Amino acid sequence: MEMIRLTLVSLALTIGITTFNVQKDQFAGLVREVAAPDVGRMGIEILSFTIKDVYDDVQYLASLGKAQTANVKRDADVGVAQANRDAGIRYLASLGKAQTANVKRDADVGVAQANRDAGIRAQTANVKRDADVGVAQANRDAGIRAQTVNVKRDADVGDAQANRDAGIREAECDKSAMDVKYSMDTRIEDNTRLYKLQKAQWSSRR
């Protein structure tokens, strides 16, 4: 029995406790096959070897059982969900072409409304863009007009100042010419008077 136990432990460690727990019958046959030579040398033959239950002190196998139960429940839930989905699909298919047409119509209406809303948004964006462009152009034109007015005003002021300065210079030139002419006339008169006086004196001496 000790030999069989050791063989059992060795094989369990070799193939893994999980496989050992799930495949009890196959594992029992493997134990019988591996232990047969050693047992035969003792004059004993294993006719039957059955593993009824497997347990451990650290509850490892129990936790494996819980995990397997959870997996089974999950698979069952998935199966139920898939079955419900398939039933729903079959039910919708059984409603006939009229229901399908209604669904398609509603879908088409939704698409049309979405396209209309998108068109309205695009049109609104274009109107706002054109308005912004118009405002920008108006501001630019107003700025150009204001700048033109300022330039013309500055030019008019410059022309007025130039004309005024030209008039002042012309008046100054006329005054200077008159002063020169007056000075020359005065000098000529003085010379003429002196000449006549000298001539009169010279005539009286003769």
mmCIF file of C-alpha atoms in Angstrom, residues 3-13 31:
data_model
loop_
_atom_site.group_PDB
_atom_site.id
_atom_site.type_symbol
_atom_site.label_atom_id
_atom_site.label_comp_id
_atom_site.label_asym_id
_atom_site.label_seq_id
_atom_site.Cartn_x
_atom_site.Cartn_y
_atom_site.Cartn_z
ATOM 1 C CA MET A 3 4.321 1.675 -2.645
ATOM 2 C CA ILE A 4 1.001 2.430 -4.304
ATOM 3 C CA ARG A 5 0.681 5.620 -2.240
ATOM 4 C CA LEU A 6 4.165 6.762 -3.247
ATOM 5 C CA THR A 7 3.393 5.995 -6.895
ATOM 6 C CA LEU A 8 0.150 7.925 -6.563
ATOM 7 C CA VAL A 9 1.903 10.978 -5.079
ATOM 8 C CA SER A 10 4.684 10.865 -7.688
ATOM 9 C CA LEU A 11 2.247 10.742 -10.592
ATOM 10 C CA ALA A 12 0.068 13.456 -9.062
ATOM 11 C CA LEU A 13 3.085 15.751 -8.820
ATOM 12 C CA VAL A 31 -1.233 4.288 -11.201
#
